[in-house]
mmCIF file of N, CA and C in Angstrom:
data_model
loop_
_atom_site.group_PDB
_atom_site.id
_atom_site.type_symbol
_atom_site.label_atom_id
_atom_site.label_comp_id
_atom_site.label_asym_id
_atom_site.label_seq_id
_atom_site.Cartn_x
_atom_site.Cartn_y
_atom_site.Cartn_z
ATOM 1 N N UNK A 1 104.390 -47.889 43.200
ATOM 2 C CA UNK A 1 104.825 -49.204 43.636
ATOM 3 C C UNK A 1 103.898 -50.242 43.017
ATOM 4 N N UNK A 2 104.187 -50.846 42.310
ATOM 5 C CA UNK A 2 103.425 -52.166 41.318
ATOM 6 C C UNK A 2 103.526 -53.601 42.074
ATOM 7 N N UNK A 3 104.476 -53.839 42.952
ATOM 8 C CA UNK A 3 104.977 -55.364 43.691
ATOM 9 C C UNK A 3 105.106 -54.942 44.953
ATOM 10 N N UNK A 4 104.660 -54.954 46.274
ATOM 11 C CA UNK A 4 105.450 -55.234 47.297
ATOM 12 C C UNK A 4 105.066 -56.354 47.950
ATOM 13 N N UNK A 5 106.029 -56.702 49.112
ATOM 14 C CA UNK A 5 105.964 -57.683 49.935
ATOM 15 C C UNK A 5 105.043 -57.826 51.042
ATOM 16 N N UNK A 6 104.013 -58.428 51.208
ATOM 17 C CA UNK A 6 103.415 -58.905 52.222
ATOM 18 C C UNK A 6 103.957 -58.341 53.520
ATOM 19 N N UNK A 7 103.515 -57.727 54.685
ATOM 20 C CA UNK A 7 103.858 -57.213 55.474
ATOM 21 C C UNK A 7 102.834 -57.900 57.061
ATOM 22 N N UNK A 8 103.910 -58.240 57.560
ATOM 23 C CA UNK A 8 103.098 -58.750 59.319
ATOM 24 C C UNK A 8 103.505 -57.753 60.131
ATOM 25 N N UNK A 9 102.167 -57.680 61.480
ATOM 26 C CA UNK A 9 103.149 -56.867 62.329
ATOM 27 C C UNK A 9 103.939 -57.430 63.333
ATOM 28 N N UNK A 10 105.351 -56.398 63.769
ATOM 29 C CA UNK A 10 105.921 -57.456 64.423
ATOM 30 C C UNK A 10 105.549 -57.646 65.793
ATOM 31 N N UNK A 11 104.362 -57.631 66.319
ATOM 32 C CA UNK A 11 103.745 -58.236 67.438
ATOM 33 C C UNK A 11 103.096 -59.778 67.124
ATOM 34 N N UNK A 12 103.241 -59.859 65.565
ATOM 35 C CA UNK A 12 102.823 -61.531 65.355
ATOM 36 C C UNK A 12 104.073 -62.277 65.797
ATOM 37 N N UNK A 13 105.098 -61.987 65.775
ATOM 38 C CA UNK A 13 106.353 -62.776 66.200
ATOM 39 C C UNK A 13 106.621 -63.581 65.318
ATOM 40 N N UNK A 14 106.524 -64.865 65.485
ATOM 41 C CA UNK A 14 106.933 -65.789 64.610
ATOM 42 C C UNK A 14 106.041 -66.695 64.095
ATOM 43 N N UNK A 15 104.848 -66.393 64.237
ATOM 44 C CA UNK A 15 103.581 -66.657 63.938
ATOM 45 C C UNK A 15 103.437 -66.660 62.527
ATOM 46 N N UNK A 16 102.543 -67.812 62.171
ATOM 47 C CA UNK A 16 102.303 -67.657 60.407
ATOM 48 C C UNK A 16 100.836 -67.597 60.491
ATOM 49 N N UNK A 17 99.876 -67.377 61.812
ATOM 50 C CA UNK A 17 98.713 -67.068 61.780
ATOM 51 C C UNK A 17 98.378 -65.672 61.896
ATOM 52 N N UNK A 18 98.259 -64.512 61.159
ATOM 53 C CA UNK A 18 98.438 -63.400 61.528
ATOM 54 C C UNK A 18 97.879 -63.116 60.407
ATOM 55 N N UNK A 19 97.906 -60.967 60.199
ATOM 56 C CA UNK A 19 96.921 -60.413 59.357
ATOM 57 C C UNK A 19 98.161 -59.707 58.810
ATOM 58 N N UNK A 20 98.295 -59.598 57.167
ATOM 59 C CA UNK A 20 99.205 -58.964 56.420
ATOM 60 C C UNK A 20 98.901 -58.101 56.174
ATOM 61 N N UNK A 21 99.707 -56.929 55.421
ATOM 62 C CA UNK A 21 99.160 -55.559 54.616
ATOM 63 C C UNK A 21 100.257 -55.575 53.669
ATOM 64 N N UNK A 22 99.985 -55.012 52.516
ATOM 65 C CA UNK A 22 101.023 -54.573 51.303
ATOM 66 C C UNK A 22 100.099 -53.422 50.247
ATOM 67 N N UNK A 23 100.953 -52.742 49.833
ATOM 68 C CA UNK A 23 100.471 -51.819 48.874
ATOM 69 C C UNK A 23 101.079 -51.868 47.550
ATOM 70 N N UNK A 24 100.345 -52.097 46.217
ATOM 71 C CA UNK A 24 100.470 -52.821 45.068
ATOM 72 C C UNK A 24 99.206 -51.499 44.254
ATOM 73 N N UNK A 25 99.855 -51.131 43.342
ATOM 74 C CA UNK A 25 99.124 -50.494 42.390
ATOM 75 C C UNK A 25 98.156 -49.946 42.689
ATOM 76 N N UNK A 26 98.493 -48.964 44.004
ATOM 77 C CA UNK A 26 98.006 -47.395 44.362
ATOM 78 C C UNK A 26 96.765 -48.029 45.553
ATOM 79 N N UNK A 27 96.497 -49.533 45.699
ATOM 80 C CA UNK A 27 96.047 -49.608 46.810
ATOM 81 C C UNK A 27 96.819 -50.289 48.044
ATOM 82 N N UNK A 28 95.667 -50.436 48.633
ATOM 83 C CA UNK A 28 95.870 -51.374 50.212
ATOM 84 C C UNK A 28 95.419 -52.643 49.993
ATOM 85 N N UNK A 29 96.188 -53.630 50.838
ATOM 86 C CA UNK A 29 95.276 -55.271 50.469
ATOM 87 C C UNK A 29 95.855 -55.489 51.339
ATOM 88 N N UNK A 30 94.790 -56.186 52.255
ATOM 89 C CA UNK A 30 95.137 -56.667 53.811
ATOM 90 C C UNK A 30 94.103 -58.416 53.447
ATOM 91 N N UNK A 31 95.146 -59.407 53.742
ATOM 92 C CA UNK A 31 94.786 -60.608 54.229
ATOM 93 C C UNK A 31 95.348 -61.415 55.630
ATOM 94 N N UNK A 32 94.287 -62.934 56.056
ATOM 95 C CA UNK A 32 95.428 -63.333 57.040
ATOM 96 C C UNK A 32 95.887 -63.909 56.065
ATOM 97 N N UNK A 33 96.993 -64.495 56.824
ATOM 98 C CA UNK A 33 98.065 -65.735 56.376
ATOM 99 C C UNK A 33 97.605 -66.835 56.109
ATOM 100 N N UNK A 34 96.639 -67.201 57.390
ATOM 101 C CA UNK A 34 95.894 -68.608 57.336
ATOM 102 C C UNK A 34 95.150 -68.963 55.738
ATOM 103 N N UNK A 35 94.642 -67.922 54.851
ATOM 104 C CA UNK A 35 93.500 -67.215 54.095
ATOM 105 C C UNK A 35 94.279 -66.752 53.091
ATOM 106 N N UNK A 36 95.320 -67.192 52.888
ATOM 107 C CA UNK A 36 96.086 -66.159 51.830
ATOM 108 C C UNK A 36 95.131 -65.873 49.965
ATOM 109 N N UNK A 37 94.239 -66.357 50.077
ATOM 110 C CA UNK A 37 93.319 -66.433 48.414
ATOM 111 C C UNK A 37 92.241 -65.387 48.711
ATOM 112 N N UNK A 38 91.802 -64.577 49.818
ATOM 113 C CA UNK A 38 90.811 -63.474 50.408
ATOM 114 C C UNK A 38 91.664 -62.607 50.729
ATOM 115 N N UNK A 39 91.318 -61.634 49.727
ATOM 116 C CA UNK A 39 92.632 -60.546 50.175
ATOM 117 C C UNK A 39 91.305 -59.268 49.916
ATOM 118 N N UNK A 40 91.733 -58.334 50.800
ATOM 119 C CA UNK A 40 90.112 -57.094 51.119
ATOM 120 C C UNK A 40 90.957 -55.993 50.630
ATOM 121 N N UNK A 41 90.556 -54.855 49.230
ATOM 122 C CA UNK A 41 91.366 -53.725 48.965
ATOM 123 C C UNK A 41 90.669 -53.034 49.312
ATOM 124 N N UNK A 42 91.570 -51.530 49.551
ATOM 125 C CA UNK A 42 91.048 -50.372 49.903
ATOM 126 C C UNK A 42 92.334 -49.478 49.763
ATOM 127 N N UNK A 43 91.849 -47.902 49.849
ATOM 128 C CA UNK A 43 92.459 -47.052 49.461
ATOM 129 C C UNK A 43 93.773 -46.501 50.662
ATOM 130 N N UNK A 44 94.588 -45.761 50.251
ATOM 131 C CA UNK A 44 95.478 -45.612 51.405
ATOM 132 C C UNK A 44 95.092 -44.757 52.278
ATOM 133 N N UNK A 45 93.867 -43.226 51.608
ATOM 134 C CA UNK A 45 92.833 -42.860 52.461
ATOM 135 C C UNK A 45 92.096 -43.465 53.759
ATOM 136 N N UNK A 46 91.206 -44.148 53.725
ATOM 137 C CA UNK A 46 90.732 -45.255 54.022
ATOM 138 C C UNK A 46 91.122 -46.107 54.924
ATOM 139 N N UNK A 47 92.630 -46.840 54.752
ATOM 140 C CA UNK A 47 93.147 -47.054 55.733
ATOM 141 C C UNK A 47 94.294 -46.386 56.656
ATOM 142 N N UNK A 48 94.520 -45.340 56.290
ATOM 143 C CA UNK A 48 94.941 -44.585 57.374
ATOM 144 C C UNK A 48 94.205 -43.862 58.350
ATOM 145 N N UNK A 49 92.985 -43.348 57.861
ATOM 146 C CA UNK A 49 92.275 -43.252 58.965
ATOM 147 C C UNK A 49 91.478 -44.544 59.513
ATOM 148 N N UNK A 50 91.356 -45.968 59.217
ATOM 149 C CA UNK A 50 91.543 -47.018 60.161
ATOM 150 C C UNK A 50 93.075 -47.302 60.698
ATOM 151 N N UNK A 51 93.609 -47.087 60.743
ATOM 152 C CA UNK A 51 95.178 -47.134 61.812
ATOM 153 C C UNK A 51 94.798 -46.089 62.667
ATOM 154 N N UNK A 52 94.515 -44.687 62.248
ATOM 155 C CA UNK A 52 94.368 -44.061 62.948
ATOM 156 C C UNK A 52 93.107 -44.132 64.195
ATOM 157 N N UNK A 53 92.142 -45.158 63.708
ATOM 158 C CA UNK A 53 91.331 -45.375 64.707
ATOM 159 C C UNK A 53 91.457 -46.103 66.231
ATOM 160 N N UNK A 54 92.472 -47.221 65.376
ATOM 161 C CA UNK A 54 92.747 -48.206 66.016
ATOM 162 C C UNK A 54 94.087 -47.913 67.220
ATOM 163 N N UNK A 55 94.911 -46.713 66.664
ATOM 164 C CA UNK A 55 95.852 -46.091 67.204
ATOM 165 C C UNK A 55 94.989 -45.574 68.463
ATOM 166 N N UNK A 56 93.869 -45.276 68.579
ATOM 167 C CA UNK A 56 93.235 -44.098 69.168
ATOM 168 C C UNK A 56 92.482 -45.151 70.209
ATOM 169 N N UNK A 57 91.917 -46.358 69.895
ATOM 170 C CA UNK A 57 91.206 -47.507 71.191
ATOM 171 C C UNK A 57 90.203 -47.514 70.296
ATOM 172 N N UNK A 58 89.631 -46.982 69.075
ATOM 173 C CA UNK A 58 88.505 -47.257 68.901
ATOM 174 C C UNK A 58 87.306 -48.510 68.542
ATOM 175 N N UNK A 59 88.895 -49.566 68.898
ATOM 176 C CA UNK A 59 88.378 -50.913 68.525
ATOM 177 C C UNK A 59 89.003 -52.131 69.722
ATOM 178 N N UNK A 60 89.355 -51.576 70.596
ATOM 179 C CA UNK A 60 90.019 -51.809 72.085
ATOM 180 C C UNK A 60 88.677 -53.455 72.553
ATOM 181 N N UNK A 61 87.535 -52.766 71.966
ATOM 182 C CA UNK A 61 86.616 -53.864 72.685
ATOM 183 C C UNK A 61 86.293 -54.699 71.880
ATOM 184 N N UNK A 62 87.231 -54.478 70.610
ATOM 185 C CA UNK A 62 86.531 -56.024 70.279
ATOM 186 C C UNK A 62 87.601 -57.084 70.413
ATOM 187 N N UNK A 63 89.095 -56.703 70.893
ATOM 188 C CA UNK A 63 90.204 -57.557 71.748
ATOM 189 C C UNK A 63 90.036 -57.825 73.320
ATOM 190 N N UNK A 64 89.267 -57.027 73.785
ATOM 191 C CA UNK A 64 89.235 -57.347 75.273
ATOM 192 C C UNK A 64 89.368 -59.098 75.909
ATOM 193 N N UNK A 65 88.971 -59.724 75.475
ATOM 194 C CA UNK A 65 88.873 -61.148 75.593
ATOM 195 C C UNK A 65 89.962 -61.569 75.099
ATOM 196 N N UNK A 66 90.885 -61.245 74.324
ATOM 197 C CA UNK A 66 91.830 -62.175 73.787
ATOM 198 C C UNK A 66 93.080 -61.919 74.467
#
């Protein structure tokens, strides 16, 4: 996959302040929206076991407040 589309999740709703993901030439690139010129790559390794963390609570406390 060489192009894809920017991806929100749909718990942002209709929100244009939110955090994207797309996969473009064998990586990962996650930016917000707000920020669209800072975009952070990484491997699909990498971030599947961060989904998988996050699937799991392992980051539960740093939303507690929000």
């Amino acid at each position: 996959m060489s192009n894809s589309a920017w991806q929100k999740s749909s718990y942002s709703g209709a929100s244009d302040n939110c955090v994207e993901v797309r996969s473009i030439d064998g990586l990962i690139e996650v930016r917000e929206s707000d920020e669209a010129d800072v975009i952070v790559h990484t491997t699909h390794p990498k971030f599947a076991n961060f989904l998988q963390g996050a699937k799991a609570g392992e980051f539960d406390h740093l939303i507690a407040n929000a």
